[in-house]
Amino acid sequence: MAPLLQVTDLRVHFHTDDGIVKAVDGISYSVDAGQTLGIVGESGSGKSVSSMTVMGLTRAKNAQISGSIVFDGKELLTATEDELRRVRGGPVSMIFQDPLSSLHPMYKIGKQLVEAVRTHQDVSKARALDRAVEMLGLVGLPEPRRRVDSYPHEFSGGMRQRVMIAMALCNDPKLLIADEPTTALDVTVQAQILDLLERLKRELDTAIVLITHDLGVVAEVTDDIAVMYAGRIVEKAPKGAIFAAPEHPYTWGLLRSIPRLDSPRDEELVPIPGRPPSLINPPSGCSFHPRCPYVREAHTRVDPALEPVPGAREHAVACLLTGETRQALWAELASGADPEAAKAAATPAAAAGPGRLEEEGS
Amino acid sequence: MAAGNPLVEVRDLVKHFPIKKGLILSRQVGAVRAVDGISFDIVEGETLGLVGESGCGKSTTARLLTRLLDPTSGTISFEGRDIAFMSHEELKPLRRDMQMIFQDPYSSLNPRKTVGSIIAEPFVIHAVAPDPKERKRRVQELMEQVGLNPEHFNRLPHEFSGGQRQRIGVARAIALKPKLIVADEPVSALDVSIQAQILNLLRTLQRDLGLTIVFIAHDLSVVRHMCDRIAVMYLGRIAELASADELYGHPRHPYTGALLSAVPVPDPRLAKMKVRQVLGGDVPSPTNPPQACRFHTRCPKAVAGTCDVDDPELAAKAGGNLAACHFPLSDTEIAARVPTAAP
Ligand SMILES: Nc1ncnc2c1ncn2[C@@H]1O[C@H](COP(=O)(O)OP(=O)(O)OP(=O)(O)O)[C@@H](O)[C@H]1O
Ligand SMILES: Nc1ncnc2c1ncn2[C@@H]1O[C@H](COP(=O)(O)OP(=O)(O)O)[C@@H](O)[C@H]1O
Ligand code: SF4
Ligand SMILES: [Mg+2]
Ligand SMILES: [Mg+2]
């Protein structure tokens, strides 16, 4: 059976005065009904652009978009604006990071929800309002019957986010794209929203693409995880594998640089050195190479493709180190070694070298 | 209240922001009770964390401590002297001993000033190292210390990344070797991959310079990593105050329990084990906070007739935590709610 959403070799390049911004540069993924895919990565890695493109929201004069986005058997990349309007807010809907940007400040939220329902369903205003109240109740807004007469500014951030989610759900979407839906919220409100997302998936079989920079959030609610770096997916695997046996040095970096409640309190954080790359002049070879502790000479020239990890069917990684070396390195890192120590232990021959590993294979 | 010498002793500190109505004859119709009676010590050499949901009064507390705000009532004794109502004139010599680091490294730096002159500001204000050569040397030393390239002395803030700008803020804060640094969400605006750089820097500086730090964050994992003791705030009050090991090992206040249970754990196995305890509703308005225990309207353990009638004192509970609660969490309750805890 074909997946509900199949994105293949998607590229989104923006022509700007400074040059071509390669915001998304060849990514592929798929999501099935009832499945949640988490997309993680730091800001500017292309998470939002890639998902907005699914909804046709990045189309612009200066945008050059290629590849393929097949949703429910239909190609969306070449769909007309009219066709997209029927999809948006209907079978595919999106929750944005900033709820204020997608709620109209001058209209009562009830009116906005009714409009959203009637765009996609041929029902009376009264029926649409019932649906709105039902959805507001579903997302846990207290006294929904009364609150439909409120304006967005009368709500707290968490309540607005719930209104947004109600709006995204009012037409029973098959696919929900949630772009950092909890980033602006307190943990207690975040917990409410995550609960809601889990219920959707369980009870309505909704497919979800969840974009976040929070590894904790993806650990709790996703099935598969794609790690993005500089417009590419550098690692993709079922959630368990990403946390238990990560393969990409950037993923290792993310995992070791955050403090976590379940690790010893005095454990040293290992920052990822340097800073995120420019998308106009991305580094040659592997785009992570300037920040990678395990870089070898060839990695500054050769661009790694996302390839299956030997022996792990659903796990893919874009890294030029051999599987053996990566596993040896992660074994060291997981037991608390810092990158230098891990390098020395995992590849003894390289320990004598001046901070760079020996060439491998080439 | 805690082991060691207190550098700062805060007692019954209150800050109410008046709400006014009417343009010409404006009269007060109410108040935002941003900080509503808090007491705690800041021990010399420690990092004290302040956590809690948005709007609970963390930043207001920070600005009261450094006297960027005037309190409504209460005392703040800094090395034994009450600074709560000191005039700006009296405060001036004390200002060099307390510095703030802000959340937003973009807006807290003057975009038209070079990094060198931004870091040199405290020297200028307090007339320290007046000789330009000496001043430049000290500034470059500071740049080196916080991991900036001293040759970038003449660059403007926009030429630096977010993490580097936060380093500039840190350099300015430590310039005069202050006794107290209040850092209000210093890493919240930074990318995950950069946060650890700044957290490590703050820890190293604290160790090397013997700083006393008040560290504010809403990320409970970051606070645990950085702080020796932590105060959990709710609606302008301290709900719980304990050492990091006590607080995370056996949270006693039901609110702390709920906060910890809500933190997503980046480990799918632990995440699966836990029963996420979702607090209903939203934080009530600080204009009109609930009577008695402020948490009783959302508390899973609240008992009518007690929690909505008697205001619980911040008092010692099992294991040493101070908590303001009539019915603190038992070890069994903690184990069920917070898989990362170890009572
Ligand atoms: N100048 C002011 N005038 C009126 N109300 C204020 C003022 N400053 C803060 N408040 C209110 O006081 C309360 C506490 O605010 P504060 O900024 O201390 O919260 P916080 O804990 O730092 O929150 P956050 O996590 O969002 O930074 C809030 O209700 C806020 O709206
Ligand atoms: N319309 C646009 N024109 C030019 N550049 C853009 C546009 N939209 C996004 N970008 C750039 O694309 C990159 C990826 O952005 P985005 O997908 O928003 O990142 P993320 O969501 O991962 O933080 C960024 O460098 C951003 O500045
Ligand atoms: S005092 Fe009562 S309402 Fe307050 S936290 Fe304790 S049990 Fe809950
Ligand atoms: Mg984004
Ligand atoms: Mg604040």
mmCIF file of C-alpha atoms in Angstrom, chain A:
data_model
loop_
_atom_site.group_PDB
_atom_site.id
_atom_site.type_symbol
_atom_site.label_atom_id
_atom_site.label_comp_id
_atom_site.label_asym_id
_atom_site.label_seq_id
_atom_site.Cartn_x
_atom_site.Cartn_y
_atom_site.Cartn_z
ATOM 1 C CA MET A 1 0.000 0.000 0.000
ATOM 2 C CA ALA A 2 1.300 3.435 -0.879
ATOM 3 C CA PRO A 3 1.973 5.719 2.076
ATOM 4 C CA LEU A 4 -0.444 8.577 2.776
ATOM 5 C CA LEU A 5 2.257 11.143 2.138
ATOM 6 C CA GLN A 6 5.317 10.485 0.008
ATOM 7 C CA VAL A 7 7.871 13.267 -0.356
ATOM 8 C CA THR A 8 10.630 12.538 -2.842
ATOM 9 C CA ASP A 9 13.810 14.509 -3.476
ATOM 10 C CA LEU A 10 12.158 17.789 -2.484
ATOM 11 C CA ARG A 11 14.179 20.921 -3.099
ATOM 12 C CA VAL A 12 13.178 24.466 -2.227
ATOM 13 C CA HIS A 13 15.664 27.144 -3.251
ATOM 14 C CA PHE A 14 14.991 30.841 -2.698
ATOM 15 C CA HIS A 15 16.641 33.400 -4.961
ATOM 16 C CA THR A 16 17.612 36.371 -2.800
ATOM 17 C CA ASP A 17 19.858 39.429 -3.150
ATOM 18 C CA ASP A 18 22.536 37.620 -1.161
ATOM 19 C CA GLY A 19 22.428 34.511 -3.326
ATOM 20 C CA ILE A 20 20.464 31.271 -3.552
ATOM 21 C CA VAL A 21 19.235 30.023 -0.181
ATOM 22 C CA LYS A 22 19.051 26.239 -0.402
ATOM 23 C CA ALA A 23 16.504 25.958 2.396
ATOM 24 C CA VAL A 24 15.563 22.396 1.481
ATOM 25 C CA ASP A 25 18.004 20.467 -0.627
ATOM 26 C CA GLY A 26 16.783 17.020 -1.597
ATOM 27 C CA ILE A 27 14.782 15.382 1.166
ATOM 28 C CA SER A 28 12.598 12.287 0.987
ATOM 29 C CA TYR A 29 10.275 10.804 3.557
ATOM 30 C CA SER A 30 6.912 9.118 3.865
ATOM 31 C CA VAL A 31 4.174 8.936 6.469
ATOM 32 C CA ASP A 32 1.385 6.357 6.816
ATOM 33 C CA ALA A 33 -2.046 6.813 8.359
ATOM 34 C CA GLY A 34 -1.891 6.646 12.152
ATOM 35 C CA GLN A 35 1.856 7.305 12.104
ATOM 36 C CA THR A 36 3.788 10.184 13.567
ATOM 37 C CA LEU A 37 7.012 11.357 11.971
ATOM 38 C CA GLY A 38 9.160 13.706 14.018
ATOM 39 C CA ILE A 39 11.423 16.155 12.202
ATOM 40 C CA VAL A 40 14.160 17.567 14.441
ATOM 41 C CA GLY A 41 16.990 19.983 13.808
ATOM 42 C CA GLU A 42 18.136 23.424 14.850
ATOM 43 C CA SER A 43 16.581 26.612 13.604
ATOM 44 C CA GLY A 44 17.242 27.369 9.963
ATOM 45 C CA SER A 45 17.710 23.725 9.019
ATOM 46 C CA GLY A 46 14.695 23.811 6.704
ATOM 47 C CA LYS A 47 12.046 22.143 8.838
ATOM 48 C CA SER A 48 9.349 24.769 8.340
ATOM 49 C CA VAL A 49 10.056 25.384 4.663
ATOM 50 C CA SER A 50 9.846 21.680 3.881
ATOM 51 C CA SER A 51 6.483 21.257 5.563
ATOM 52 C CA MET A 52 4.995 24.513 4.314
ATOM 53 C CA THR A 53 5.869 23.363 0.835
ATOM 54 C CA VAL A 54 3.618 20.321 1.323
ATOM 55 C CA MET A 55 0.735 22.774 1.730
ATOM 56 C CA GLY A 56 1.904 24.882 -1.213
ATOM 57 C CA LEU A 57 2.718 27.756 1.113
ATOM 58 C CA THR A 58 6.203 28.521 -0.163
ATOM 59 C CA ARG A 59 5.195 29.190 -3.756
ATOM 60 C CA ALA A 60 6.608 32.563 -4.729
ATOM 61 C CA LYS A 61 8.371 34.236 -7.621
ATOM 62 C CA ASN A 62 11.764 33.774 -6.029
ATOM 63 C CA ALA A 63 11.134 30.171 -4.983
ATOM 64 C CA GLN A 64 12.387 27.296 -7.097
ATOM 65 C CA ILE A 65 10.689 24.075 -6.051
ATOM 66 C CA SER A 66 11.370 20.605 -7.418
ATOM 67 C CA GLY A 67 10.831 16.948 -6.555
ATOM 68 C CA SER A 68 7.533 15.327 -5.742
ATOM 69 C CA ILE A 69 4.919 15.449 -2.971
ATOM 70 C CA VAL A 70 2.270 12.776 -3.367
ATOM 71 C CA PHE A 71 -0.590 12.935 -0.895
ATOM 72 C CA ASP A 72 -3.306 10.277 -1.017
ATOM 73 C CA GLY A 73 -2.353 9.467 -4.596
ATOM 74 C CA LYS A 74 -2.316 13.093 -5.826
ATOM 75 C CA GLU A 75 0.744 15.112 -6.797
ATOM 76 C CA LEU A 76 0.623 18.362 -4.796
ATOM 77 C CA LEU A 77 3.749 19.996 -6.162
ATOM 78 C CA THR A 78 2.083 20.700 -9.496
ATOM 79 C CA ALA A 79 -1.473 21.094 -8.186
ATOM 80 C CA THR A 80 -3.300 24.303 -9.060
ATOM 81 C CA GLU A 81 -3.965 26.899 -6.388
ATOM 82 C CA ASP A 82 -7.654 25.866 -6.486
ATOM 83 C CA GLU A 83 -6.845 22.224 -5.904
ATOM 84 C CA LEU A 84 -4.546 23.169 -3.038
ATOM 85 C CA ARG A 85 -7.267 25.222 -1.375
ATOM 86 C CA ARG A 86 -9.432 22.129 -1.244
ATOM 87 C CA VAL A 87 -6.628 20.222 0.434
ATOM 88 C CA ARG A 88 -5.491 22.889 2.899
ATOM 89 C CA GLY A 89 -7.498 22.937 6.103
ATOM 90 C CA GLY A 90 -9.380 19.887 4.841
ATOM 91 C CA PRO A 91 -7.560 16.580 4.368
ATOM 92 C CA VAL A 92 -4.218 18.217 5.226
ATOM 93 C CA SER A 93 -4.019 20.822 7.935
ATOM 94 C CA MET A 94 -1.265 22.602 9.717
ATOM 95 C CA ILE A 95 -0.599 24.032 13.171
ATOM 96 C CA PHE A 96 1.906 26.848 13.270
ATOM 97 C CA GLN A 97 4.343 27.816 15.988
ATOM 98 C CA ASP A 98 2.745 31.201 16.543
ATOM 99 C CA PRO A 99 -1.017 30.856 16.986
ATOM 100 C CA LEU A 100 -1.576 34.600 16.720
ATOM 101 C CA SER A 101 -0.313 34.622 13.167
ATOM 102 C CA SER A 102 -3.066 32.291 12.018
ATOM 103 C CA LEU A 103 -6.004 33.534 14.058
ATOM 104 C CA HIS A 104 -7.637 36.740 12.868
ATOM 105 C CA PRO A 105 -7.506 39.237 15.730
ATOM 106 C CA MET A 106 -10.771 41.013 14.807
ATOM 107 C CA TYR A 107 -13.120 38.020 14.588
ATOM 108 C CA LYS A 108 -14.627 35.921 17.340
ATOM 109 C CA ILE A 109 -13.061 32.489 17.386
ATOM 110 C CA GLY A 110 -16.470 30.870 16.844
ATOM 111 C CA LYS A 111 -16.884 32.741 13.567
ATOM 112 C CA GLN A 112 -13.393 31.723 12.463
ATOM 113 C CA LEU A 113 -14.067 28.074 13.221
ATOM 114 C CA VAL A 114 -17.439 28.133 11.464
ATOM 115 C CA GLU A 115 -15.772 29.581 8.395
ATOM 116 C CA ALA A 116 -13.091 26.889 8.467
ATOM 117 C CA VAL A 117 -15.740 24.156 8.640
ATOM 118 C CA ARG A 118 -17.881 25.661 5.870
ATOM 119 C CA THR A 119 -14.935 26.018 3.518
ATOM 120 C CA HIS A 120 -14.716 22.248 3.326
ATOM 121 C CA GLN A 121 -18.156 20.977 4.338
ATOM 122 C CA ASP A 122 -21.555 21.862 2.957
ATOM 123 C CA VAL A 123 -23.340 22.438 6.278
ATOM 124 C CA SER A 124 -25.487 25.161 7.853
ATOM 125 C CA LYS A 125 -23.966 27.785 10.123
ATOM 126 C CA ALA A 126 -25.696 26.248 13.114
ATOM 127 C CA ARG A 127 -24.278 22.800 12.344
ATOM 128 C CA ALA A 128 -20.840 24.287 11.790
ATOM 129 C CA LEU A 129 -21.045 26.072 15.142
ATOM 130 C CA ASP A 130 -21.955 22.802 16.844
ATOM 131 C CA ARG A 131 -18.903 21.284 15.257
ATOM 132 C CA ALA A 132 -16.779 24.206 16.464
ATOM 133 C CA VAL A 133 -18.018 23.793 20.022
ATOM 134 C CA GLU A 134 -17.402 20.060 19.836
ATOM 135 C CA MET A 135 -13.819 20.583 18.654
ATOM 136 C CA LEU A 136 -13.091 23.209 21.312
ATOM 137 C CA GLY A 137 -14.324 20.754 23.909
ATOM 138 C CA LEU A 138 -12.154 18.030 22.415
ATOM 139 C CA VAL A 139 -9.008 20.144 22.783
ATOM 140 C CA GLY A 140 -9.890 20.817 26.406
ATOM 141 C CA LEU A 141 -11.043 24.415 26.279
ATOM 142 C CA PRO A 142 -13.269 24.990 29.303
ATOM 143 C CA GLU A 143 -16.858 26.165 28.617
ATOM 144 C CA PRO A 144 -16.607 25.961 24.810
ATOM 145 C CA ARG A 145 -20.241 27.042 24.243
ATOM 146 C CA ARG A 146 -19.499 30.357 25.929
ATOM 147 C CA ARG A 147 -15.937 30.794 24.631
ATOM 148 C CA VAL A 148 -16.914 30.800 20.948
ATOM 149 C CA ASP A 149 -17.866 34.433 21.522
ATOM 150 C CA SER A 150 -14.351 35.417 22.620
ATOM 151 C CA TYR A 151 -11.682 37.145 20.578
ATOM 152 C CA PRO A 152 -8.202 35.602 20.313
ATOM 153 C CA HIS A 153 -6.588 38.247 22.530
ATOM 154 C CA GLU A 154 -8.838 37.199 25.411
ATOM 155 C CA PHE A 155 -7.050 33.851 25.560
ATOM 156 C CA SER A 156 -3.726 32.794 27.048
ATOM 157 C CA GLY A 157 -1.040 31.425 24.751
ATOM 158 C CA GLY A 158 -1.936 27.858 25.612
ATOM 159 C CA MET A 159 -5.639 28.437 24.975
ATOM 160 C CA ARG A 160 -4.928 30.094 21.612
ATOM 161 C CA GLN A 161 -2.791 27.154 20.641
ATOM 162 C CA ARG A 162 -5.684 24.853 21.491
ATOM 163 C CA VAL A 163 -8.063 26.951 19.386
ATOM 164 C CA MET A 164 -5.604 26.609 16.500
ATOM 165 C CA ILE A 165 -5.536 22.868 16.956
ATOM 166 C CA ALA A 166 -9.342 22.763 17.071
ATOM 167 C CA MET A 167 -9.370 24.673 13.799
ATOM 168 C CA ALA A 168 -6.856 22.310 12.268
ATOM 169 C CA LEU A 169 -8.962 19.327 13.285
ATOM 170 C CA CYS A 170 -12.462 20.496 12.501
ATOM 171 C CA ASN A 171 -12.516 18.843 9.072
ATOM 172 C CA ASP A 172 -11.071 15.501 10.194
ATOM 173 C CA PRO A 173 -7.727 15.847 8.429
ATOM 174 C CA LYS A 174 -5.978 12.712 7.322
ATOM 175 C CA LEU A 175 -2.649 14.451 7.797
ATOM 176 C CA LEU A 176 -1.758 17.016 10.428
ATOM 177 C CA ILE A 177 1.453 19.000 10.137
ATOM 178 C CA ALA A 178 2.412 20.533 13.477
ATOM 179 C CA ASP A 179 5.293 23.018 13.281
ATOM 180 C CA GLU A 180 6.732 23.481 16.779
ATOM 181 C CA PRO A 181 3.236 23.375 18.265
ATOM 182 C CA THR A 182 4.473 23.581 21.834
ATOM 183 C CA THR A 183 7.679 25.601 21.593
ATOM 184 C CA ALA A 184 6.119 28.787 22.953
ATOM 185 C CA LEU A 185 4.259 27.004 25.728
ATOM 186 C CA ASP A 186 4.947 26.044 29.324
ATOM 187 C CA VAL A 187 5.665 22.369 30.010
ATOM 188 C CA THR A 188 2.318 21.882 31.696
ATOM 189 C CA VAL A 189 0.434 23.179 28.655
ATOM 190 C CA GLN A 190 2.776 21.287 26.377
ATOM 191 C CA ALA A 191 1.800 18.099 28.194
ATOM 192 C CA GLN A 192 -1.863 18.837 27.466
ATOM 193 C CA ILE A 193 -1.148 19.345 23.764
ATOM 194 C CA LEU A 194 1.024 16.240 23.459
ATOM 195 C CA ASP A 195 -1.732 14.200 25.089
ATOM 196 C CA LEU A 196 -4.140 15.545 22.534
ATOM 197 C CA LEU A 197 -1.871 14.651 19.600
ATOM 198 C CA GLU A 198 -1.491 11.116 20.912
ATOM 199 C CA ARG A 199 -5.259 10.735 21.193
ATOM 200 C CA LEU A 200 -5.755 11.908 17.602
ATOM 201 C CA LYS A 201 -3.383 9.365 16.301
ATOM 202 C CA ARG A 202 -4.904 6.590 18.388
ATOM 203 C CA GLU A 203 -8.585 7.372 17.975
ATOM 204 C CA LEU A 204 -8.804 8.979 14.524
ATOM 205 C CA ASP A 205 -5.835 7.328 12.806
ATOM 206 C CA THR A 206 -4.515 10.766 11.849
ATOM 207 C CA ALA A 207 -1.039 10.876 10.321
ATOM 208 C CA ILE A 208 1.121 13.524 11.982
ATOM 209 C CA VAL A 209 4.311 15.287 10.966
ATOM 210 C CA LEU A 210 5.663 16.871 14.134
ATOM 211 C CA ILE A 211 8.399 19.460 13.761
ATOM 212 C CA THR A 212 10.388 20.383 16.832
ATOM 213 C CA HIS A 213 13.866 21.033 18.132
ATOM 214 C CA ASP A 214 13.030 19.264 21.389
ATOM 215 C CA LEU A 215 14.338 15.694 21.508
ATOM 216 C CA GLY A 216 12.184 15.023 24.547
ATOM 217 C CA VAL A 217 9.032 15.827 22.634
ATOM 218 C CA VAL A 218 9.909 13.493 19.758
ATOM 219 C CA ALA A 219 10.859 10.749 22.195
ATOM 220 C CA GLU A 220 7.392 10.902 23.717
ATOM 221 C CA VAL A 221 5.062 11.099 20.747
ATOM 222 C CA THR A 222 6.638 10.010 17.457
ATOM 223 C CA ASP A 223 7.148 6.687 15.697
ATOM 224 C CA ASP A 224 9.905 7.665 13.284
ATOM 225 C CA ILE A 225 12.388 10.500 13.433
ATOM 226 C CA ALA A 226 14.189 12.434 10.704
ATOM 227 C CA VAL A 227 17.115 14.613 11.757
ATOM 228 C CA MET A 228 17.635 17.627 9.499
ATOM 229 C CA TYR A 229 20.831 19.592 9.072
ATOM 230 C CA ALA A 230 21.366 22.383 6.539
ATOM 231 C CA GLY A 231 18.390 21.514 4.335
ATOM 232 C CA ARG A 232 19.009 17.767 4.275
ATOM 233 C CA ILE A 233 17.934 14.740 6.248
ATOM 234 C CA VAL A 234 21.136 13.369 7.754
ATOM 235 C CA GLU A 235 19.583 10.500 9.700
ATOM 236 C CA LYS A 236 16.242 8.763 9.673
ATOM 237 C CA ALA A 237 15.082 5.840 11.807
ATOM 238 C CA PRO A 238 12.403 4.494 14.094
ATOM 239 C CA LYS A 239 12.423 6.466 17.337
ATOM 240 C CA GLY A 240 13.962 3.674 19.394
ATOM 241 C CA ALA A 241 16.978 3.409 17.097
ATOM 242 C CA ILE A 242 17.626 7.160 17.076
ATOM 243 C CA PHE A 243 17.986 7.152 20.852
ATOM 244 C CA ALA A 244 19.547 3.712 21.408
ATOM 245 C CA ALA A 245 21.820 3.450 18.378
ATOM 246 C CA PRO A 246 22.166 6.818 16.640
ATOM 247 C CA GLU A 247 24.509 6.792 13.656
ATOM 248 C CA HIS A 248 25.183 10.430 12.715
ATOM 249 C CA PRO A 249 27.750 12.580 14.537
ATOM 250 C CA TYR A 250 25.276 15.472 14.498
ATOM 251 C CA THR A 251 22.637 13.310 16.219
ATOM 252 C CA TRP A 252 25.277 12.293 18.765
ATOM 253 C CA GLY A 253 26.053 15.946 19.272
ATOM 254 C CA LEU A 254 22.418 16.800 19.891
ATOM 255 C CA LEU A 255 21.993 13.937 22.330
ATOM 256 C CA ARG A 256 25.118 14.810 24.322
ATOM 257 C CA SER A 257 24.576 18.565 24.418
ATOM 258 C CA ILE A 258 21.258 18.638 26.243
ATOM 259 C CA PRO A 259 20.957 18.178 29.975
ATOM 260 C CA ARG A 260 18.364 15.546 30.799
ATOM 261 C CA LEU A 261 16.437 14.608 33.904
ATOM 262 C CA ASP A 262 17.482 10.980 33.688
ATOM 263 C CA SER A 263 21.250 11.433 33.575
ATOM 264 C CA PRO A 264 23.645 12.168 36.461
ATOM 265 C CA ARG A 265 23.352 15.783 37.546
ATOM 266 C CA ASP A 266 27.048 16.575 37.224
ATOM 267 C CA GLU A 267 27.454 14.994 33.786
ATOM 268 C CA GLU A 268 29.392 17.305 31.490
ATOM 269 C CA LEU A 269 27.498 18.668 28.536
ATOM 270 C CA VAL A 270 29.389 18.290 25.303
ATOM 271 C CA PRO A 271 28.527 21.258 23.092
ATOM 272 C CA ILE A 272 28.563 20.993 19.330
ATOM 273 C CA PRO A 273 31.386 23.362 18.401
ATOM 274 C CA GLY A 274 30.932 26.187 15.927
ATOM 275 C CA ARG A 275 27.599 27.304 14.630
ATOM 276 C CA PRO A 276 24.985 26.348 12.032
ATOM 277 C CA PRO A 277 26.195 26.760 8.433
ATOM 278 C CA SER A 278 25.144 29.267 5.827
ATOM 279 C CA LEU A 279 22.593 27.896 3.398
ATOM 280 C CA ILE A 280 23.838 30.218 0.671
ATOM 281 C CA ASN A 281 27.380 28.923 0.707
ATOM 282 C CA PRO A 282 27.050 25.570 2.419
ATOM 283 C CA PRO A 283 30.303 23.823 3.299
ATOM 284 C CA SER A 284 31.784 21.554 0.638
ATOM 285 C CA GLY A 285 31.519 17.793 1.036
ATOM 286 C CA CYS A 286 29.578 16.773 4.118
ATOM 287 C CA SER A 287 27.805 19.920 5.283
ATOM 288 C CA PHE A 288 28.446 19.018 8.932
ATOM 289 C CA HIS A 289 32.196 18.639 8.415
ATOM 290 C CA PRO A 290 33.306 22.018 9.852
ATOM 291 C CA ARG A 291 31.673 21.122 13.176
ATOM 292 C CA CYS A 292 32.316 17.394 13.179
ATOM 293 C CA PRO A 293 34.909 16.037 15.625
ATOM 294 C CA TYR A 294 35.369 12.934 13.449
ATOM 295 C CA VAL A 295 35.970 14.651 10.112
ATOM 296 C CA ARG A 296 38.517 13.130 7.729
ATOM 297 C CA GLU A 297 40.100 14.741 4.734
ATOM 298 C CA ALA A 298 37.773 13.078 2.204
ATOM 299 C CA HIS A 299 34.705 14.428 4.035
ATOM 300 C CA THR A 300 35.561 17.956 2.999
ATOM 301 C CA ARG A 301 35.184 16.903 -0.635
ATOM 302 C CA VAL A 302 32.680 14.051 -0.829
ATOM 303 C CA ASP A 303 28.990 14.718 -0.240
ATOM 304 C CA PRO A 304 27.512 11.747 1.655
ATOM 305 C CA ALA A 305 24.158 10.338 0.478
ATOM 306 C CA LEU A 306 21.469 9.157 2.880
ATOM 307 C CA GLU A 307 22.070 5.394 2.793
ATOM 308 C CA PRO A 308 20.733 2.411 4.715
ATOM 309 C CA VAL A 309 22.696 1.407 7.784
ATOM 310 C CA PRO A 310 24.028 -2.117 7.191
ATOM 311 C CA GLY A 311 21.914 -4.616 9.085
ATOM 312 C CA ALA A 312 19.255 -2.104 10.175
ATOM 313 C CA ARG A 313 16.448 -2.045 7.646
ATOM 314 C CA GLU A 314 14.637 1.154 8.452
ATOM 315 C CA HIS A 315 17.661 3.146 9.530
ATOM 316 C CA ALA A 316 19.446 5.493 7.108
ATOM 317 C CA VAL A 317 22.341 7.869 7.640
ATOM 318 C CA ALA A 318 24.377 10.329 5.568
ATOM 319 C CA CYS A 319 27.910 9.979 6.915
ATOM 320 C CA LEU A 320 31.146 8.878 5.286
ATOM 321 C CA LEU A 321 32.507 6.944 8.265
ATOM 322 C CA THR A 322 32.041 3.180 8.004
ATOM 323 C CA GLY A 323 29.277 1.564 10.024
ATOM 324 C CA GLU A 324 31.885 -0.178 12.136
ATOM 325 C CA THR A 325 33.663 3.044 13.056
ATOM 326 C CA ARG A 326 30.391 4.782 13.843
ATOM 327 C CA GLN A 327 29.270 1.995 16.127
ATOM 328 C CA ALA A 328 32.602 1.970 17.938
ATOM 329 C CA LEU A 329 32.435 5.750 18.388
ATOM 330 C CA TRP A 330 28.871 5.736 19.682
ATOM 331 C CA ALA A 331 29.694 2.921 22.116
ATOM 332 C CA GLU A 332 32.375 5.180 23.609
ATOM 333 C CA LEU A 333 30.200 8.310 23.622
ATOM 334 C CA ALA A 334 27.274 6.477 25.161
ATOM 335 C CA SER A 335 29.442 5.378 28.051
ATOM 336 C CA GLY A 336 30.394 8.971 28.772
ATOM 337 C CA ALA A 337 33.576 9.577 26.751
ATOM 338 C CA ASP A 338 34.018 12.994 25.153
ATOM 339 C CA PRO A 339 34.584 13.108 21.385
ATOM 340 C CA GLU A 340 38.389 13.181 21.648
ATOM 341 C CA ALA A 341 38.493 10.208 24.016
ATOM 342 C CA ALA A 342 35.950 8.351 21.903
ATOM 343 C CA LYS A 343 38.094 8.905 18.841
ATOM 344 C CA ALA A 344 41.213 7.646 20.572
ATOM 345 C CA ALA A 345 39.481 4.544 21.893
ATOM 346 C CA ALA A 346 37.444 3.705 18.813
ATOM 347 C CA THR A 347 40.253 4.181 16.301
ATOM 348 C CA PRO A 348 43.510 3.657 18.219
ATOM 349 C CA ALA A 349 45.652 4.260 15.145
ATOM 350 C CA ALA A 350 44.308 7.775 14.864
ATOM 351 C CA ALA A 351 44.996 8.704 18.455
ATOM 352 C CA ALA A 352 48.508 9.808 17.629
ATOM 353 C CA GLY A 353 47.319 12.065 14.821
ATOM 354 C CA PRO A 354 46.736 15.778 15.286
ATOM 355 C CA GLY A 355 42.993 15.662 15.945
ATOM 356 C CA ARG A 356 41.979 14.195 12.602
ATOM 357 C CA LEU A 357 41.147 10.601 11.994
ATOM 358 C CA GLU A 358 43.094 8.510 9.519
ATOM 359 C CA GLU A 359 41.638 8.154 6.070
ATOM 360 C CA GLU A 360 39.182 5.362 5.827
ATOM 361 C CA GLY A 361 39.105 3.324 2.662
ATOM 362 C CA SER A 362 40.002 6.183 0.340
#
